[in-house]
Coordinates of C-alpha atoms in Angstrom, one line a residue:
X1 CA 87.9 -5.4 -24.2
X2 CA 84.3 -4.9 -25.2
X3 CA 82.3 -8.0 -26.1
X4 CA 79.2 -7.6 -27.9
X5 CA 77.0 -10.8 -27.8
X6 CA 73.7 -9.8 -28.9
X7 CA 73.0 -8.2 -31.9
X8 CA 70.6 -8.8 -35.3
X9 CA 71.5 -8.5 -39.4
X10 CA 69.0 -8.5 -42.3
X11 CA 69.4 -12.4 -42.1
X12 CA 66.8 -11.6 -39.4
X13 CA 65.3 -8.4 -37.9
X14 CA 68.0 -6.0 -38.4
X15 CA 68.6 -3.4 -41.3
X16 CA 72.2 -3.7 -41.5
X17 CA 73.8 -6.4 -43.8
X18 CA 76.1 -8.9 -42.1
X19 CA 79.4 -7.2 -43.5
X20 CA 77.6 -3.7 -43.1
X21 CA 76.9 -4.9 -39.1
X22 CA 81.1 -5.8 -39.0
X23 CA 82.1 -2.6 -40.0
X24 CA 79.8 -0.8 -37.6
X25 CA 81.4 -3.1 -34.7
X26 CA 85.0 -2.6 -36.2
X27 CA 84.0 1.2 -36.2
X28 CA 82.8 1.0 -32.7
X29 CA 85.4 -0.6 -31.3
X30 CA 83.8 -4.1 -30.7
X31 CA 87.1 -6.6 -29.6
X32 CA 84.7 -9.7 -29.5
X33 CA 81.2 -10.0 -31.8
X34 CA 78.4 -12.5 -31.6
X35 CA 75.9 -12.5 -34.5
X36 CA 72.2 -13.3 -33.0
X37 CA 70.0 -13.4 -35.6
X38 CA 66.4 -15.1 -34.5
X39 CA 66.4 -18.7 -34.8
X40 CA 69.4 -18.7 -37.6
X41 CA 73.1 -19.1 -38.2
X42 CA 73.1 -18.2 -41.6
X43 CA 74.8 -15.0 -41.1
X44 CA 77.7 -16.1 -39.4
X45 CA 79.9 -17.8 -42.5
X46 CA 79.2 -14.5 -44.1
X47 CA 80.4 -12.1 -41.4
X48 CA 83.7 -15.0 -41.0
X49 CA 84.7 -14.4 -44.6
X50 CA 84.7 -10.3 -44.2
X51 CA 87.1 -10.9 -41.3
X52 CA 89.2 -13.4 -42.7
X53 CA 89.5 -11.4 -45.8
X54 CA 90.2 -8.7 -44.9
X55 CA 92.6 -9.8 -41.7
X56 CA 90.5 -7.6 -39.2
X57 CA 91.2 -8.4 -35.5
X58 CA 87.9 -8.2 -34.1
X59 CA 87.0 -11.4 -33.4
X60 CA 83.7 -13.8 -34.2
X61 CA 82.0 -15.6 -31.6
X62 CA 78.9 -18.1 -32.9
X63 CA 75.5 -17.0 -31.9
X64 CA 71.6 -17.3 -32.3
X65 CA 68.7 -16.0 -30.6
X66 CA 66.4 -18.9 -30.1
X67 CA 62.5 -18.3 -29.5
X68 CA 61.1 -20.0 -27.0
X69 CA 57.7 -19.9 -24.7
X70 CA 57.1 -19.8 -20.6
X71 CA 54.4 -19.4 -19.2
X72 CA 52.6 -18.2 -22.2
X73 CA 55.6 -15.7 -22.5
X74 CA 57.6 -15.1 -25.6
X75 CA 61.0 -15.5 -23.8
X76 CA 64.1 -15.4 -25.9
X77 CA 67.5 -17.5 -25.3
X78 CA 70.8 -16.7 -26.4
X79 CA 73.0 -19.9 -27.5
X80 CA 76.8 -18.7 -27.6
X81 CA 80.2 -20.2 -28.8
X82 CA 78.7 -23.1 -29.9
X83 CA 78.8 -25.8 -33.2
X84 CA 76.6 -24.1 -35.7
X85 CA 77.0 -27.3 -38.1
X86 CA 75.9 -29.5 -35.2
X87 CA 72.9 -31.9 -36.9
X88 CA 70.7 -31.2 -33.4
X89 CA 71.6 -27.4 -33.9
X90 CA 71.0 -27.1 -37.6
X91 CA 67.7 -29.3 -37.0
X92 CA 66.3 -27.6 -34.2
X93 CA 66.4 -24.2 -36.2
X94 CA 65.6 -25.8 -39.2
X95 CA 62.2 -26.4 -37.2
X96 CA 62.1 -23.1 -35.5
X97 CA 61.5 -21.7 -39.7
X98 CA 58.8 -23.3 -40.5
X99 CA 56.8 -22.4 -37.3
X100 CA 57.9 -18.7 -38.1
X101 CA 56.7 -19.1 -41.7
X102 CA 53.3 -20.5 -40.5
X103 CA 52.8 -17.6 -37.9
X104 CA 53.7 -15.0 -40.0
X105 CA 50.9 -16.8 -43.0
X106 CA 48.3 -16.8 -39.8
X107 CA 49.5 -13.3 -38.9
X108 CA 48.7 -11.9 -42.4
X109 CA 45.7 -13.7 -42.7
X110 CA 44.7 -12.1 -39.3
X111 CA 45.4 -8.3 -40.3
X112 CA 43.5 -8.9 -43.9
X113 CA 40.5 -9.3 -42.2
X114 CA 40.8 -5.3 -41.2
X115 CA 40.0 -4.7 -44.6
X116 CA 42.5 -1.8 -44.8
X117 CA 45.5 -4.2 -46.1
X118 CA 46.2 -7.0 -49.0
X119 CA 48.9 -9.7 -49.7
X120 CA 50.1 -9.0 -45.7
X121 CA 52.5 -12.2 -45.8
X122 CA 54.1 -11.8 -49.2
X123 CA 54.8 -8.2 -48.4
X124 CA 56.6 -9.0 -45.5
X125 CA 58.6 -11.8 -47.0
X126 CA 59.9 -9.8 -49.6
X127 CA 61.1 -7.3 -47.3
X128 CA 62.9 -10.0 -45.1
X129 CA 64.4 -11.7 -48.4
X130 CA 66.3 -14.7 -47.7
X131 CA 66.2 -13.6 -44.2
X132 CA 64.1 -15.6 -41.2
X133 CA 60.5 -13.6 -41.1
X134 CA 58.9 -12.0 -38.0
X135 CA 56.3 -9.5 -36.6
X136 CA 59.0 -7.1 -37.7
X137 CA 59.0 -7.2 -41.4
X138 CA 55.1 -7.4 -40.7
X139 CA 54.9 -4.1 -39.1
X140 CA 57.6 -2.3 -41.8
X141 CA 55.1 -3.5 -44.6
X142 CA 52.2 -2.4 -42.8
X143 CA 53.9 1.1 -42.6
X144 CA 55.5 1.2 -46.3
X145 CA 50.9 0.6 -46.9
X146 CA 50.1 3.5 -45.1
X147 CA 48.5 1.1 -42.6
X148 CA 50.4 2.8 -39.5
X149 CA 53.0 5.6 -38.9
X150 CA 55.7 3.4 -37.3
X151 CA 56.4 0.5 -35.6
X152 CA 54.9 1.0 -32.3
X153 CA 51.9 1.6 -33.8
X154 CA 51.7 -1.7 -35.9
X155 CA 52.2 -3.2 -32.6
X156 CA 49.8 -1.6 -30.4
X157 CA 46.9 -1.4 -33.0
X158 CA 47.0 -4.5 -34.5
X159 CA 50.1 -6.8 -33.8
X160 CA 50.1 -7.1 -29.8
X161 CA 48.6 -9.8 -27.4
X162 CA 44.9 -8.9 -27.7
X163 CA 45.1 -7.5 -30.8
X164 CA 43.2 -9.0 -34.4
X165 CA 46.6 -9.7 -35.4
X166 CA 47.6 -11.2 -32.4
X167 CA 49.1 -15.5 -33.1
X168 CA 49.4 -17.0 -29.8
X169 CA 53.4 -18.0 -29.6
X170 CA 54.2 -21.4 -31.1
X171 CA 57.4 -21.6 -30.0
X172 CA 58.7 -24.8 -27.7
X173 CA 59.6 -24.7 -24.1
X174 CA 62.9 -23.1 -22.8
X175 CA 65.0 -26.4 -22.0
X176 CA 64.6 -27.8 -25.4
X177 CA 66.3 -24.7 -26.6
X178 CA 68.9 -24.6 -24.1
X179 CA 68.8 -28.5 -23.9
X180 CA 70.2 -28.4 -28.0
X181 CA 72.6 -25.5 -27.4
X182 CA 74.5 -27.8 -24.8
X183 CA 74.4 -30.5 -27.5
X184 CA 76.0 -28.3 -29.6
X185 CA 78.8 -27.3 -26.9
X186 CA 77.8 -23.7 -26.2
X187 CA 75.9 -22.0 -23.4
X188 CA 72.7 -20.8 -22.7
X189 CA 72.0 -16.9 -22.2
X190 CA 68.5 -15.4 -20.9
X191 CA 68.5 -12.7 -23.6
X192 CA 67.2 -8.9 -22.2
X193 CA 66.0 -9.8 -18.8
X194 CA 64.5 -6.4 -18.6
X195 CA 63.0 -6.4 -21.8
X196 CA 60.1 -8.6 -20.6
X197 CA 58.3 -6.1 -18.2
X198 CA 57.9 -8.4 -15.5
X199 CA 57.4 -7.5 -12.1
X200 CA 60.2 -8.2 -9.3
X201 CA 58.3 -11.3 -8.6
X202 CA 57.6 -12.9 -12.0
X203 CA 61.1 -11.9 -13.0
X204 CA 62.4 -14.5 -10.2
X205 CA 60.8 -16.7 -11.3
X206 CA 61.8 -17.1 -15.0
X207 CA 65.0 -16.7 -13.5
X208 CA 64.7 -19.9 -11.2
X209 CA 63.2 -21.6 -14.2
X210 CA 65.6 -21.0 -16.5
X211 CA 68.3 -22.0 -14.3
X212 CA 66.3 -24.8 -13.7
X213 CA 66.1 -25.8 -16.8
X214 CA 69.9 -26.2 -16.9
X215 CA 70.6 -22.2 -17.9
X216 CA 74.2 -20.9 -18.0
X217 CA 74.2 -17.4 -17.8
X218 CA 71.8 -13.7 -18.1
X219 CA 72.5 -10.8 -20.0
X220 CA 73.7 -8.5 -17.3
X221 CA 75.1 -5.5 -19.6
X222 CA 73.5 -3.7 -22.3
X223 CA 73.0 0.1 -23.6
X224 CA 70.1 1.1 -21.9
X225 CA 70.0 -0.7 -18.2
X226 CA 69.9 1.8 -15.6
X227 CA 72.5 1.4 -13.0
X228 CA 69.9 0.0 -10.5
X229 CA 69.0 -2.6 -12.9
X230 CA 72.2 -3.7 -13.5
X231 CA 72.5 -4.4 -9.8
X232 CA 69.1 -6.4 -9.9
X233 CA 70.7 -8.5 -12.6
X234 CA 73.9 -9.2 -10.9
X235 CA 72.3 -9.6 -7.8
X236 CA 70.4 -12.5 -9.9
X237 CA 73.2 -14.0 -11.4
X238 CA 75.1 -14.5 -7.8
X239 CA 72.0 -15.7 -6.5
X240 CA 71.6 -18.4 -8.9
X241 CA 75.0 -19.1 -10.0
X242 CA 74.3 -17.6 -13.4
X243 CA 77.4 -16.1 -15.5
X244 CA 76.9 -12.7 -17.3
X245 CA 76.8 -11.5 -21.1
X246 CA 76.4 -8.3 -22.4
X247 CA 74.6 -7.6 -25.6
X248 CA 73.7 -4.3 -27.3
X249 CA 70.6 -6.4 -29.0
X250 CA 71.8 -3.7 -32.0
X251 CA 69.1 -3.9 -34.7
X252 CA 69.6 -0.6 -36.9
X253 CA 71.6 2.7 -36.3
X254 CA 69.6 5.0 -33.6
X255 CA 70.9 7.4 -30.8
X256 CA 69.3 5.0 -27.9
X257 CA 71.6 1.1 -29.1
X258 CA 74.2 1.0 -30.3
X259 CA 77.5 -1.4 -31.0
X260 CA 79.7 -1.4 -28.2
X261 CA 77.7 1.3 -26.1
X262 CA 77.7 1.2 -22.2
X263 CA 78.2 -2.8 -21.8
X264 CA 79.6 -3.1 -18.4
X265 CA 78.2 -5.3 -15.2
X266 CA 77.5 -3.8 -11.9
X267 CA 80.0 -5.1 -9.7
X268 CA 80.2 -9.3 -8.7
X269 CA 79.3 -10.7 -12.2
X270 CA 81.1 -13.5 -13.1
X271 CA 81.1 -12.7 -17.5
X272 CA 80.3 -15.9 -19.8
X273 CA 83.6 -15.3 -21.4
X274 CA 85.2 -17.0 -18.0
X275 CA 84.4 -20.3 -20.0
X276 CA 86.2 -19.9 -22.7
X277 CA 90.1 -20.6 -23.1
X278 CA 90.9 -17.5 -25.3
X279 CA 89.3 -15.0 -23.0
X280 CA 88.9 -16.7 -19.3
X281 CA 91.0 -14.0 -17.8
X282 CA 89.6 -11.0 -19.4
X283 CA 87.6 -8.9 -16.7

């Protein structure tokens, strides 16, 4: 079975409409989907109905991708299978909007001061819609202004740590955000390990810290880990009796993520999915 527990719609970051994202997963060949949009379930009823509707055996697991901050880090945790009408749940990320609202307001104000750019915050919320705002819808309105020539531009020129349009992270420590994902009943995933550019070192560390902080598991598997650092990661997860997920972290179509691609564990990971009654024998 292939279970995809990271991944993004246009309720967040990601360019693909909840139903659109389910038919790419169906096409792929995804047996088990969790929708992680940043910081909202608001996507998840929607992607539901599409599979109830239409009777599609792929089934939904609930997910977010919750932002939160260590040691000055922007570090992002994965809540899985929990209660997304929880009142701690729907509260916590009810809070986690308005502090992306007032970033992305700061943010704008921040790049108008180039001079090169107007109305930086109400570009970017039209392009997110009803969707949660971030740098990301920041960077595509920059680019849609002439501003930059793509995303990795926006980010290195004007949008990175050090940069004029640089917001120091808001976001609240990592137990809080694991702390309300147990309240809820589900478990608590250290999304894209890898993704953070720490050293061997540094990378202990959060890893200590998170389980510290009463963490569950570590995304072990996605598209592009290299086979030695899948062994890093599962070395990891045995060392501090962490369970594996694997997530594509799929925000658009590209040749590099995608769906479903490549999400096996090196070998001695325990998967997250050993938790849960439906799929606790399922390798």
């Amino acid at each position: 079975m292939i279970f995809d527990l990271h991944c993004h719609s246009t309720v967040s970051d990601g360019k693909l409409t909840p139903k659109e994202l389910l038919e790419r997963a169906v096409d792929k060949g995804v047996d088990v989907l969790a929708l992680t949009d940043h910081d909202t379930t608001d996507g998840i009823p929607l992607v539901q109905k599409e599979i109830d509707d239409n009777e599609l055996a792929i089934k939904l697991i609930s997910g977010v991708e919750i932002s939160t901050c260590w040691e000055n880090k922007d570090i992002h945790i994965v809540g899985l299978n929990f209660d997304r009408n929880h009142p701690a749940m729907k509260e916590y990320l009810a809070n986690q909007s308005i502090i992306r609202e007032e970033r992305a307001q700061e943010i704008g104000r921040r790049v108008e001061k180039t001079k090169l750019i107007d109305n930086v915050y109400q570009g970017a919320k039209a392009i997110a819609g009803e969707g949660q705002i971030g740098r990301g819808h920041i960077a595509r309105f920059m680019i849609e202004q002439g501003m930059v020539k793509d995303n990795a531009q926006a980010f290195k020129k004007y949008l990175a740590r050090g940069k004029v349009g640089y917001v120091p992270s808001p976001w609240p420590d990592m137990k809080s955000a694991i702390d309300v994902i147990h309240q809820a009943g589900g478990q608590a995933i250290l999304a894209h390990p890898m993704g953070y550019k720490l050293s061997g070192k540094w990378l202990r560390k959060l890893t200590i810290a998170f389980k510290g902080a009463g963490g569950d598991g570590l995304e072990a598997a996605g598209c592009q880990l290299a086979p030695p650092h899948r062994q890093h990661l599962a070395a990891l997860a045995q060392e501090y009796d962490l369970l594996g997920s694997s997530g594509s972290d799929f925000h658009f179509p590209s040749s590099w993520i995608e769906l479903g691609r490549s999400l096996y564990f090196a070998k001695g990971v325990t998967p997250i999915w050993s938790l849960w009654p439906d799929y606790e024998h399922v390798s």
